[in-house]
Amino acid sequence: MNRLGLANIPGYSLGDWVCTARYESNYNTSAMNYNPGDRSTDYGILQINSRWWCNDGKTPRAKNVCRIQCTELLQPDITVAVNCAKRIVRDPQGMSAWVAWRNHCKGTDVSRFIRDCKLWGKKKELGSRSGITLSYFR
């Protein structure tokens, strides 16, 4: 997330994004959750919704503002999800678009989500969880 530029979004820290990923999907890039009320689905690590942001071919009156297929949000490589998130956060609601951010991250000390991360230095691979390679820097 840091490498892809989420730490550079004005008003939000890298901790905000990691917290959001934790509470939206538990860091699961393949997470999908159906919303029966509007017949949309949330996709991927940031649970990006098919009503507004991506095309799944099933959601009525979908907008596809990010101009992507929703299945692209389910890949272990989170580049597409991050690029779409950058578009979402430009809207007036900002990160309030994510219910998990509003309920669990907003106004809290989100630095706890990145406290043990060393974001500069030599990269070391720790292994993978849910298809995501976890790394730290030494």
Short mmCIF file of C-alpha atoms in Angstrom, two decimals:
data_model
loop_
_atom_site.label_atom_id
_atom_site.label_comp_id
_atom_site.label_asym_id
_atom_site.label_seq_id
_atom_site.Cartn_x
_atom_site.Cartn_y
_atom_site.Cartn_z
CA MET A 1 0.00 0.00 0.00
CA ASN A 2 2.86 2.33 0.80
CA ARG A 3 4.72 1.47 -2.41
CA LEU A 4 1.55 2.14 -4.43
CA GLY A 5 1.18 5.64 -3.02
CA LEU A 6 -1.65 5.42 -0.49
CA ALA A 7 0.52 7.08 2.16
CA ASN A 8 0.61 10.21 -0.02
CA ILE A 9 -3.14 10.94 -0.04
CA PRO A 10 -3.72 14.26 1.77
CA GLY A 11 -5.65 13.88 5.01
CA TYR A 12 -5.07 10.15 5.39
CA SER A 13 -2.17 8.05 6.60
CA LEU A 14 -0.96 4.63 5.59
CA GLY A 15 -2.42 3.47 8.91
CA ASP A 16 -5.89 4.54 7.76
CA TRP A 17 -5.60 2.30 4.71
CA VAL A 18 -4.19 -0.71 6.55
CA CYS A 19 -6.89 -0.34 9.22
CA THR A 20 -9.55 -0.18 6.50
CA ALA A 21 -8.19 -3.33 4.82
CA ARG A 22 -8.18 -5.10 8.19
CA TYR A 23 -11.82 -4.33 8.96
CA GLU A 24 -13.20 -4.54 5.41
CA SER A 25 -11.69 -7.88 4.39
CA ASN A 26 -9.26 -9.03 7.10
CA TYR A 27 -6.57 -8.45 4.43
CA ASN A 28 -8.20 -11.00 2.11
CA THR A 29 -7.74 -10.01 -1.53
CA SER A 30 -10.32 -12.56 -2.67
CA ALA A 31 -13.11 -11.41 -0.32
CA MET A 32 -16.56 -10.94 -1.88
CA ASN A 33 -19.69 -9.83 -0.02
CA TYR A 34 -23.13 -9.55 -1.60
CA ASN A 35 -25.47 -6.69 -0.59
CA PRO A 36 -29.04 -7.90 -1.18
CA GLY A 37 -30.57 -4.44 -0.64
CA ASP A 38 -29.20 -3.00 -3.88
CA ARG A 39 -27.97 -6.28 -5.40
CA SER A 40 -24.38 -5.06 -5.49
CA THR A 41 -21.23 -6.86 -4.35
CA ASP A 42 -18.12 -5.65 -2.52
CA TYR A 43 -14.82 -6.96 -3.91
CA GLY A 44 -11.27 -7.48 -2.71
CA ILE A 45 -9.05 -6.25 0.08
CA LEU A 46 -10.82 -2.86 0.27
CA GLN A 47 -14.31 -4.22 -0.53
CA ILE A 48 -14.87 -1.91 -3.49
CA ASN A 49 -18.54 -1.87 -4.48
CA SER A 50 -19.95 -2.85 -7.87
CA ARG A 51 -22.76 -0.28 -7.69
CA TRP A 52 -20.36 2.62 -8.27
CA TRP A 53 -16.79 1.58 -8.89
CA CYS A 54 -16.44 -1.61 -10.96
CA ASN A 55 -18.35 -3.78 -13.43
CA ASP A 56 -19.37 -7.29 -12.44
CA GLY A 57 -21.99 -7.71 -15.16
CA LYS A 58 -24.66 -8.40 -12.52
CA THR A 59 -25.31 -5.20 -10.59
CA PRO A 60 -28.30 -3.21 -11.88
CA ARG A 61 -27.55 0.40 -12.87
CA ALA A 62 -23.82 0.06 -12.10
CA LYS A 63 -21.67 3.13 -12.86
CA ASN A 64 -18.14 1.60 -13.13
CA VAL A 65 -16.42 4.88 -12.27
CA CYS A 66 -13.01 3.17 -11.96
CA ARG A 67 -13.51 1.56 -15.40
CA ILE A 68 -12.43 -1.91 -14.29
CA GLN A 69 -13.86 -5.40 -14.05
CA CYS A 70 -14.65 -6.28 -10.44
CA THR A 71 -12.71 -9.54 -10.78
CA GLU A 72 -9.54 -7.44 -11.15
CA LEU A 73 -10.02 -6.45 -7.49
CA LEU A 74 -9.69 -10.09 -6.39
CA GLN A 75 -6.04 -10.54 -7.42
CA PRO A 76 -3.15 -10.95 -4.97
CA ASP A 77 -1.55 -7.94 -6.68
CA ILE A 78 -3.53 -5.04 -5.17
CA THR A 79 -2.44 -2.40 -7.71
CA VAL A 80 -5.87 -2.18 -9.39
CA ALA A 81 -7.62 -1.97 -6.00
CA VAL A 82 -5.27 0.79 -4.84
CA ASN A 83 -5.70 2.78 -8.05
CA CYS A 84 -9.47 2.56 -7.72
CA ALA A 85 -9.26 3.52 -4.02
CA LYS A 86 -7.30 6.62 -5.02
CA ARG A 87 -10.21 7.56 -7.29
CA ILE A 88 -12.83 6.83 -4.60
CA VAL A 89 -11.09 8.94 -1.97
CA ARG A 90 -11.09 11.97 -4.30
CA ASP A 91 -14.88 12.18 -3.94
CA PRO A 92 -16.19 14.58 -1.27
CA GLN A 93 -16.88 11.77 1.20
CA GLY A 94 -13.22 10.70 1.12
CA MET A 95 -12.54 7.60 3.20
CA SER A 96 -16.04 7.81 4.67
CA ALA A 97 -17.00 5.79 1.58
CA TRP A 98 -15.74 2.80 3.60
CA VAL A 99 -18.06 1.81 6.46
CA ALA A 100 -15.19 -0.01 8.18
CA TRP A 101 -13.08 3.16 8.17
CA ARG A 102 -15.95 5.18 9.68
CA ASN A 103 -16.70 2.54 12.32
CA HIS A 104 -13.21 1.33 13.27
CA CYS A 105 -10.49 3.69 12.04
CA LYS A 106 -11.71 7.29 11.88
CA GLY A 107 -10.59 9.26 14.92
CA THR A 108 -8.52 6.40 16.34
CA ASP A 109 -4.78 5.85 16.60
CA VAL A 110 -4.34 3.99 13.32
CA SER A 111 -0.56 4.07 13.69
CA ARG A 112 -0.92 0.78 15.60
CA PHE A 113 -1.57 -0.92 12.25
CA ILE A 114 1.86 0.02 10.92
CA ARG A 115 3.83 0.42 14.15
CA ASP A 116 5.97 -2.68 13.60
CA CYS A 117 6.50 -2.00 9.90
CA LYS A 118 9.84 -0.65 8.87
CA LEU A 119 9.04 1.30 5.74
CA TRP A 120 12.59 2.16 4.68
CA GLY A 121 15.71 0.09 4.22
CA LYS A 122 16.46 -3.37 2.89
CA LYS A 123 13.41 -5.46 2.05
CA LYS A 124 12.97 -8.87 3.68
CA GLU A 125 10.20 -11.31 2.74
CA LEU A 126 8.22 -12.79 5.61
CA GLY A 127 5.99 -15.12 3.65
CA SER A 128 2.46 -14.89 2.41
CA ARG A 129 -1.00 -14.73 3.94
CA SER A 130 -4.20 -14.77 1.89
CA GLY A 131 -2.09 -14.54 -1.25
CA ILE A 132 -0.38 -11.30 -0.19
CA THR A 133 3.38 -11.29 0.27
CA LEU A 134 4.19 -9.69 3.59
CA SER A 135 7.41 -7.75 3.75
CA TYR A 136 9.33 -5.62 6.16
CA PHE A 137 12.38 -3.45 5.73
CA ARG A 138 15.55 -3.67 7.75
#
